Every structure is written in structure tokens, then in C-alpha cells.
XYZ file of C-alpha atoms in Angstrom:
473
model
C 0.000 0.000 0.000
C 1.288 3.441 -0.907
C 1.277 5.926 1.970
C 1.877 9.662 2.007
C 2.880 11.733 4.985
C 0.250 13.762 6.758
C 2.458 16.435 8.160
C 1.006 18.470 11.014
C 1.015 22.140 10.043
C 1.202 25.041 12.408
C -1.635 27.113 10.978
C -2.092 30.628 12.357
C -5.753 31.267 13.080
C -5.602 35.044 13.410
C -6.565 37.236 10.463
C -7.665 34.345 8.233
C -11.242 33.276 7.634
C -12.294 29.759 8.547
C -13.001 29.156 4.856
C -9.481 30.202 3.867
C -7.893 28.062 6.577
C -9.940 25.040 5.541
C -8.861 25.503 1.921
C -5.230 25.820 3.034
C -5.345 22.563 4.987
C -6.994 20.757 2.081
C -4.455 22.110 -0.397
C -1.589 21.038 1.862
C -2.968 17.487 1.926
C -3.029 17.366 -1.865
C 0.456 18.870 -2.251
C 1.798 15.967 -0.175
C 0.762 13.573 -2.935
C 3.460 14.121 -5.598
C 1.432 13.890 -8.796
C 4.373 14.624 -11.066
C 3.374 14.476 -14.723
C 3.909 10.912 -15.934
C 6.170 10.302 -18.949
C 4.528 9.426 -22.283
C 2.975 6.009 -22.671
C 0.930 3.807 -20.341
C 1.043 4.701 -16.649
C 3.576 2.786 -14.616
C 2.288 1.016 -11.502
C 3.964 3.674 -9.364
C 2.404 6.602 -11.250
C -1.008 4.913 -11.280
C -0.776 4.459 -7.500
C 0.033 8.134 -6.985
C -2.891 9.396 -9.078
C -5.255 6.857 -7.507
C -4.219 8.120 -4.078
C -4.799 11.695 -5.217
C -8.287 10.880 -6.484
C -9.165 9.139 -3.208
C -7.992 12.181 -1.293
C -10.167 14.433 -3.458
C -13.139 12.180 -2.804
C -12.454 12.235 0.945
C -12.095 16.013 1.108
C -15.028 16.823 -1.209
C -17.582 14.040 -0.670
C -20.588 16.100 -1.759
C -19.076 16.943 -5.129
C -18.242 13.344 -5.936
C -21.601 12.132 -4.636
C -23.502 14.623 -6.798
C -21.404 14.091 -9.931
C -21.148 11.460 -12.604
C -17.416 10.699 -12.633
C -15.329 9.101 -15.360
C -11.659 8.865 -16.216
C -10.352 10.694 -19.278
C -7.021 9.620 -20.690
C -4.498 8.177 -18.292
C -5.376 10.078 -15.114
C -7.760 12.899 -16.031
C -11.096 13.191 -14.236
C -14.266 14.332 -16.012
C -17.238 15.126 -13.758
C -20.794 16.156 -14.614
C -22.968 17.741 -11.959
C -26.483 17.643 -13.469
C -28.350 20.926 -13.657
C -31.935 21.843 -14.365
C -31.055 22.348 -18.039
C -28.655 20.392 -20.206
C -28.287 23.079 -22.871
C -25.385 25.527 -22.751
C -23.389 23.795 -20.001
C -20.404 25.321 -18.230
C -17.010 23.618 -18.090
C -14.581 24.499 -15.279
C -11.047 23.122 -15.476
C -7.828 22.655 -13.535
C -5.082 20.046 -13.506
C -3.811 17.588 -10.921
C -0.305 17.059 -12.281
C 2.726 19.127 -11.365
C 6.205 19.605 -12.792
C 9.039 17.677 -11.137
C 11.627 19.014 -8.728
C 15.324 18.030 -8.628
C 16.332 15.194 -6.328
C 18.569 17.715 -4.557
C 15.766 20.255 -4.197
C 17.527 22.151 -1.400
C 20.305 23.130 -3.808
C 17.661 24.728 -6.021
C 16.808 27.097 -3.171
C 13.588 25.659 -1.710
C 12.901 27.006 1.773
C 10.539 24.113 2.552
C 10.451 20.577 1.124
C 8.441 20.859 -2.109
C 6.058 17.994 -1.319
C 5.604 18.520 2.422
C 2.681 20.938 2.108
C 4.059 23.213 4.826
C 1.771 25.990 6.065
C 3.856 28.834 7.429
C 3.978 32.612 7.301
C 0.381 32.905 6.121
C 1.055 30.741 3.059
C 0.888 27.181 1.804
C 4.259 26.135 0.414
C 4.990 23.446 -2.143
C 4.889 22.278 -5.714
C 1.456 22.788 -7.241
C 0.167 25.413 -4.821
C -0.143 27.856 -7.730
C 0.121 25.502 -10.706
C -2.521 24.223 -10.431
C -3.800 22.520 -7.295
C -4.570 25.840 -5.614
C -7.068 26.741 -8.339
C -8.546 23.234 -8.247
C -9.010 23.433 -4.477
C -10.812 26.790 -4.440
C -13.183 25.562 -7.162
C -13.990 22.383 -5.266
C -14.275 24.215 -1.932
C -16.847 26.585 -3.414
C -18.841 23.852 -5.113
C -18.792 21.527 -2.101
C -19.990 24.292 0.217
C -22.806 25.243 -2.153
C -23.958 21.637 -2.407
C -23.898 21.408 1.393
C -26.383 24.298 1.446
C -28.744 22.497 -0.938
C -27.769 24.471 -4.030
C -27.856 22.876 -7.466
C -26.686 24.335 -10.788
C -29.147 25.691 -13.312
C -26.967 24.618 -16.248
C -25.213 21.274 -16.408
C -21.839 21.801 -14.782
C -18.809 19.897 -16.057
C -15.481 19.739 -14.249
C -12.286 18.482 -15.830
C -9.075 17.889 -13.904
C -6.219 16.955 -16.217
C -3.520 14.462 -15.337
C -0.852 15.432 -17.866
C -1.338 19.115 -18.654
C 2.387 19.705 -18.213
C 3.040 17.205 -21.033
C 0.813 18.397 -23.895
C -2.527 17.523 -22.222
C -3.416 14.164 -23.785
C -6.087 13.677 -21.102
C -7.724 16.963 -22.114
C -7.676 15.905 -25.762
C -9.508 12.726 -24.771
C -12.022 14.613 -22.625
C -12.789 16.968 -25.516
C -13.247 13.990 -27.832
C -15.764 12.473 -25.394
C -17.698 15.725 -25.052
C -17.723 16.258 -28.801
C -19.013 12.739 -29.466
C -21.859 13.418 -27.040
C -22.751 16.671 -28.775
C -21.801 18.796 -25.768
C -20.747 22.361 -26.614
C -19.863 24.297 -23.461
C -21.369 27.774 -23.340
C -18.386 28.902 -21.284
C -15.076 27.339 -20.284
C -12.762 28.532 -17.537
C -9.302 27.048 -17.043
C -6.058 28.163 -15.382
C -4.133 31.051 -16.820
C -4.272 34.630 -15.633
C -4.301 35.678 -12.010
C -4.915 38.590 -9.686
C -1.452 39.981 -10.298
C 0.401 42.608 -8.315
C 3.618 44.298 -9.494
C 2.527 43.387 -13.011
C 2.337 46.757 -14.719
C 4.484 49.892 -14.409
C 3.057 52.506 -11.991
C -0.094 50.446 -11.298
C -0.405 50.307 -7.519
C -3.362 47.977 -7.110
C -3.918 44.410 -8.292
C -4.758 43.568 -11.868
C -7.112 40.653 -12.580
C -5.904 39.491 -15.984
C -8.214 37.009 -17.694
C -6.922 35.188 -20.753
C -9.254 35.690 -23.717
C -6.858 33.716 -25.897
C -3.482 32.051 -25.603
C -0.399 31.906 -27.703
C 0.334 28.944 -29.920
C 3.101 26.613 -28.873
C 5.651 24.943 -31.102
C 8.693 22.769 -30.501
C 11.491 22.981 -33.070
C 14.641 20.922 -33.228
C 17.721 22.443 -34.868
C 20.411 19.978 -35.888
C 23.775 20.041 -37.612
C 25.598 16.928 -38.906
C 29.382 16.496 -39.034
C 31.963 13.764 -39.678
C 33.054 13.564 -36.058
C 36.374 12.003 -35.165
C 39.075 12.489 -32.547
C 39.113 15.764 -30.608
C 42.853 16.147 -31.217
C 42.225 17.144 -34.836
C 39.196 19.426 -34.829
C 37.827 20.905 -38.062
C 37.712 24.651 -38.618
C 33.945 24.571 -38.074
C 32.373 21.886 -35.924
C 28.732 20.874 -35.687
C 28.353 22.517 -32.241
C 30.045 25.675 -33.506
C 27.729 25.959 -36.502
C 24.763 25.343 -34.232
C 26.015 27.938 -31.745
C 26.094 30.582 -34.489
C 22.531 29.697 -35.418
C 21.384 30.100 -31.810
C 23.081 33.488 -31.549
C 21.332 34.614 -34.734
C 17.958 33.592 -33.260
C 18.533 35.662 -30.132
C 19.861 38.636 -32.103
C 16.856 38.654 -34.446
C 13.745 38.752 -32.230
C 10.333 38.511 -33.816
C 8.745 41.834 -34.811
C 6.430 43.428 -32.270
C 2.713 43.662 -32.998
C 0.172 44.850 -30.428
C -2.993 42.742 -30.708
C -6.507 44.131 -30.141
C -6.815 42.141 -26.892
C -3.638 43.790 -25.612
C -5.026 47.191 -26.617
C -8.175 46.448 -24.595
C -5.991 45.467 -21.631
C -3.924 48.660 -21.848
C -6.949 50.923 -22.217
C -8.633 49.145 -19.311
C -5.694 49.719 -16.997
C -5.075 53.299 -18.202
C -7.226 55.118 -15.609
C -5.296 53.424 -12.795
C -1.680 54.209 -13.735
C 0.447 57.312 -13.161
C -0.279 60.352 -15.287
C 2.622 60.279 -17.787
C 1.753 56.752 -18.841
C -1.990 57.265 -18.534
C -2.185 59.505 -21.583
C -0.327 56.999 -23.744
C -2.436 54.028 -22.661
C -5.759 55.813 -23.003
C -4.916 56.249 -26.697
C -3.349 52.799 -27.025
C -5.321 51.943 -30.147
C -3.679 54.869 -31.968
C -0.213 54.236 -30.513
C 0.442 50.628 -31.499
C 3.839 51.311 -33.060
C 5.059 53.261 -30.023
C 3.782 50.605 -27.611
C 5.438 47.878 -29.653
C 8.768 49.616 -29.111
C 8.216 50.596 -25.464
C 6.648 47.507 -23.877
C 9.629 45.158 -24.396
C 11.788 47.576 -22.389
C 9.778 46.868 -19.227
C 10.825 43.240 -18.922
C 10.136 39.758 -20.284
C 6.428 39.634 -19.366
C 5.458 42.749 -21.303
C 7.881 41.897 -24.115
C 6.225 38.499 -24.575
C 2.816 40.177 -24.837
C 3.702 41.860 -28.119
C 5.667 39.277 -30.063
C 6.323 35.636 -30.770
C 9.132 34.342 -28.567
C 11.764 31.643 -29.100
C 13.532 30.109 -26.090
C 16.551 27.811 -26.364
C 15.852 25.018 -23.886
C 17.862 21.830 -24.594
C 21.281 21.214 -26.135
C 22.990 17.988 -27.202
C 26.394 17.280 -28.713
C 29.254 14.880 -28.258
C 28.853 11.844 -25.988
C 32.406 12.193 -24.610
C 34.921 14.929 -23.786
C 37.483 13.777 -26.366
C 35.107 12.902 -29.220
C 33.977 15.302 -31.930
C 30.223 15.480 -32.267
C 28.763 13.814 -35.346
C 25.559 15.684 -34.615
C 24.685 18.719 -32.524
C 21.098 19.668 -31.777
C 19.048 22.234 -29.884
C 15.404 22.400 -28.928
C 13.629 25.721 -29.373
C 10.388 26.385 -27.505
C 8.370 28.871 -29.555
C 5.301 30.722 -28.278
C 3.429 31.991 -31.318
C 1.674 35.352 -31.030
C -2.067 35.547 -31.628
C -2.456 36.896 -35.144
C 0.572 34.974 -36.385
C 0.983 31.271 -37.191
C 3.393 28.398 -36.663
C 4.382 28.572 -40.347
C 5.241 32.280 -40.081
C 7.260 31.672 -36.925
C 9.231 28.861 -38.531
C 9.948 30.970 -41.616
C 11.260 33.825 -39.455
C 13.691 31.514 -37.651
C 14.921 29.915 -40.885
C 15.565 33.397 -42.306
C 17.349 34.488 -39.126
C 19.632 31.426 -39.130
C 20.310 31.728 -42.880
C 22.486 28.610 -42.978
C 21.558 25.579 -45.068
C 23.739 23.372 -42.864
C 21.234 23.809 -40.012
C 18.175 21.573 -40.316
C 14.992 22.971 -38.751
C 12.438 20.303 -37.816
C 8.951 20.995 -36.430
C 8.466 18.414 -33.667
C 4.978 19.543 -32.690
C 2.842 22.624 -33.159
C -0.432 24.069 -31.888
C -1.737 27.270 -33.460
C -2.769 30.291 -31.335
C -6.242 29.972 -29.824
C -9.313 31.877 -31.071
C -10.166 35.072 -29.179
C -13.118 34.711 -26.809
C -15.724 37.468 -26.330
C -15.101 40.312 -23.888
C -16.808 43.693 -23.506
C -20.550 43.374 -22.977
C -20.738 39.609 -23.475
C -22.668 37.870 -20.658
C -19.818 35.459 -19.942
C -17.244 38.223 -19.660
C -19.576 40.183 -17.393
C -20.007 37.088 -15.195
C -16.265 36.780 -14.755
C -15.917 40.487 -13.987
C -18.704 40.324 -11.405
C -17.066 37.346 -9.699
C -13.744 39.218 -9.536
C -15.495 42.263 -8.071
C -17.096 40.074 -5.397
C -13.788 38.468 -4.390
C -11.142 41.114 -5.151
C -13.013 44.444 -5.053
C -9.818 46.487 -5.458
C -8.710 44.694 -8.640
C -8.899 46.061 -12.186
C -10.287 43.356 -14.494
C -8.844 43.277 -18.008
C -8.430 40.703 -20.786
C -5.034 39.571 -21.970
C -3.391 36.981 -24.181
C -2.051 34.135 -22.094
C 1.651 33.608 -22.713
C 1.884 29.995 -21.554
C -0.063 26.962 -22.777
C -2.990 25.306 -21.005
C -5.431 22.451 -21.485
C -7.939 25.120 -22.539
C -6.394 25.283 -26.000
C -7.798 21.820 -26.734
C -11.334 22.889 -25.796
C -11.480 25.984 -27.986
C -12.746 24.049 -31.005
C -15.955 22.967 -29.224
C -16.749 26.163 -27.277
C -17.168 29.789 -28.388
C -15.958 31.253 -25.091
C -12.835 29.860 -23.420
C -11.167 31.873 -20.654
C -8.037 31.374 -18.601
C -7.946 32.679 -15.041
C -6.790 31.404 -11.665
C -8.561 33.477 -8.981
C -5.463 33.691 -6.792
C -3.454 36.781 -5.906
C 0.176 36.494 -7.052
C 3.033 38.937 -6.710
C 6.043 38.972 -9.021
C 8.046 36.520 -6.911
C 5.152 34.071 -6.811
C 4.671 34.220 -10.574
C 8.371 33.518 -11.004
C 8.123 30.532 -8.622
C 5.776 28.666 -10.986
C 7.897 25.776 -12.321
C 10.680 27.045 -10.033
C 11.649 26.905 -6.356
C 9.549 28.194 -3.446
C 6.147 27.965 -5.100
C 3.552 29.165 -2.580
C 0.094 30.691 -2.255
C -1.319 33.011 0.380
C -3.977 31.597 2.691
C -6.076 34.719 2.184
C -5.850 34.314 -1.593
C -7.358 30.850 -1.244
C -10.265 32.341 0.677
C -10.772 34.956 -2.027
C -10.578 32.235 -4.682
C -13.403 30.349 -2.996
C -15.434 33.566 -2.958
C -14.753 34.010 -6.678
C -16.162 30.608 -7.611
C -19.152 30.951 -5.290
C -19.984 34.267 -6.960
C -19.479 32.838 -10.437
C -21.609 29.742 -9.851
C -24.469 31.658 -8.234
C -24.305 34.810 -10.384
C -26.958 35.982 -12.816
C -25.190 34.699 -15.932
C -25.229 31.129 -14.622
C -28.431 31.581 -12.618
C -32.182 31.211 -13.217
C -32.305 33.115 -16.504
C -29.094 31.599 -17.821
C -30.322 29.133 -20.455
C -32.196 31.811 -22.353
C -29.238 34.167 -22.558
C -27.197 34.622 -25.728
């Protein structure tokens, strides 16, 4: 039998609501089950045991949800739930994922202050891998739904929940869940997955928090660059080696960034935040639609986040060369992770990189590619208003704006069966927390968990999903 530690946590009771503390304890229990994304292929016995334990823990913590729902497995470890509503038409799909990225065996050398899978609660926060990406968002959703069911509430629309098991590895479980829904003729009226957040320190001169909701997301593409050579003994190197040729190509990629282009969604974000920034910048942002060229030049100067909002990006992530220190490489390769801007395409991105490299000796291979997602409605659309109202109920000091999500999520697989797919984790995150996602010291504030529960309670019981919902456009 597989067992996981139930570490006793010293939880401060002052200044935190009972709801927030309960969510923190539940999240800590789930963090202690290390649901690291399984490698491709069938689940090993060990991985299957971990995800089975995680499901049992979810069922123990949220018995009302699992009692009310029809539950089935999607893919290797994904969970698809349907909570029946009064009406089956125009259902709502809410998503999160159970899997997390791995941590090094020597995690302390990476700089973790607490063991990544101990679920420590300290300093008003829950610490550990998955607290932000994405178990924290899953917990606040389930906390809200479980508490509503305890009060006798039931959804007006059919409510679907999907919790992926391999989102960090291309989301095969989500692909399977979408296939099942499509076969059954189910077209979600609205989808909400992870993505944006209630971000602080996210925009120059903006003092308050900014609730950024992804109305689209960039495409994602993996390229492999390779150079072949004769190899041989390292004592007689050629004038140009395979790694050297490849190195020049990588330098050319970094020295020729993609051109900047400010998308309409980004314009809406900038104009939405304009009234809340300092005066010199306010004038520029209020006329953002007429200042695209200027903004395209200025935004990249404020750091990687804003730079990535206005262009396709290419990151060099993996390198491979000789198998030994005294052997010339017969082949050198590099993996490039490309995030394709909305309004562009994978083909355009590939062409730009080939032109930048400008060397026929470098082979460029597309390993996999997903195009940018369609843009979901904002403005006066009922679904966008529902999200804004839920933010106002949970984070009343936040400015709600749309944005284009820079990372990839399971939501990209759902876009072809739903007209409105949004990406938002209702958790407050400062700059250090955002940087901790996939890095050391990932953590979430206890109070943010309480606010996240309030967000989902407001969303599920709001007018857009309420009694008049099925008749709405």
C-alpha cells in the first residue's frame, strides 16, 4: 500500500477566515501527494498508484461533489465530472489540472525554503509544488462547489469539471475529454481554465492588483535544430564543428527577435488599466489603439512579461552534442520552444527563424505545433460580465482586463468545441510568486485561497449562470 505523509502544520488562526484556513489545509494534503506528470505512454504502476491516491484524497475532502457528480476517467489520469443541472443546454465547463512539474532530487540546492512535497503551512502561506500551478485553483473551485452543495444548491446549467492528469506534457487527457464531449454533442457555453491571475507588481506605476483574464493564448511549437558532421578524434578538430555551426545559429535567433505587434486584446488590456496608472503613462495608454507602433517599441523595455505580450518568442531550452569529452560530435542539436503570437501562425514563426539562421547546414524540424487559440468574447458579453462580477465580489480592489495568455494550457484543446474559453486562476500572485511557478519556493497566500473560494461561489451563483441563464445569448 502506498502511503503519504500527513504532516502536522502550524496554521495561524488570526486574520484568516475559517473558509481560507480550511482551503489551506486541504491544499496542503493534496500537495503531499506528488502527482508529477507521468512520462509518455501507459502509466507505470507507481504513477497509477500516486494518481489513484490523489483521487481518493479528493473524494475524501469533497464528498458532496463526488456524490452529486457522474465521474469518469479521461485519458491516463484525467477526471471528467458532470454535476447535473436543471437544463442540459449551454453547459459550463470548469477546469484545472492535478499534475505538477518535477523538482530536482537535490531540491535544497535549487533554493527551496521548505520541502516541495511537504505541504508546509507557514507565514500565512501554503508552500509546495502545485500550490499555484494548479492545485490551488482546483481546491478553491472544489471548496466553493462543495460548500454550495452542502447548502442544498444545485446548478441551473449542467456543470462539467475536468481535472487533467498530464497538462504539463501536452494535455493528452484533455484531448480525450474533448473527444468524449464532442461525441456526445456537448458544446460548453463557457469554459474557464487556469491562466491569468490577480497579479500585483505586473504593470508599471499600477499600484493595485490587476485581474488578468486570458481571452486567448499563444500557440506553442517545438522545433529541433540539428547540424551533422563527420566527427572524429578531438585532437584534430575541423575549422567549423557541428556545435560551432549550431552555436552561431542560436546566436542569430537571439539577435533577431520577432517583430512586435500589439494585438486588439492587448489594446483592450492597456486601455482598461489606463485610468489606474500614473499620469505620464496614462495619456499613452488611453490612446493605445492609436499608438500601437510606439507601444510595440516601449513595452519590451519593461521586462520579459510585457515583451512576450507583443511578439512571438523563441527560447533555447535543450542542447545535445558529443557523448564524450574527447570525441567530436557527429551531430549537434538544440530544442527551441516557440510561443506563437495571436495573429501569427506556426508557419510564419518557422519561416522567421529559418531566415534568421540563414544557414543551409542547419536543419529545422517541427516536432509539434499548436496554433494560437481563437479570441473569446469580452466587452458586454454575458460570460465576460459574469467573470468580472465574480472578480469584483472576491477582489473588489482589482482592475479586471483581458489579456493573451503567454503559456499553454489544457484550454487550448477545448477551444474548437466552445465559443468562449477563458483562462484565469482566482489567486493573488506577486512577481516573486509568478516567477516561482515551475521554479523553487512555489507558494500561495492563505487569504488568496479564501478569495478564490469567494470568486467561484460568486461565479456559480451569479446571474449569468443563474435562473435566466439558459435563455441568454
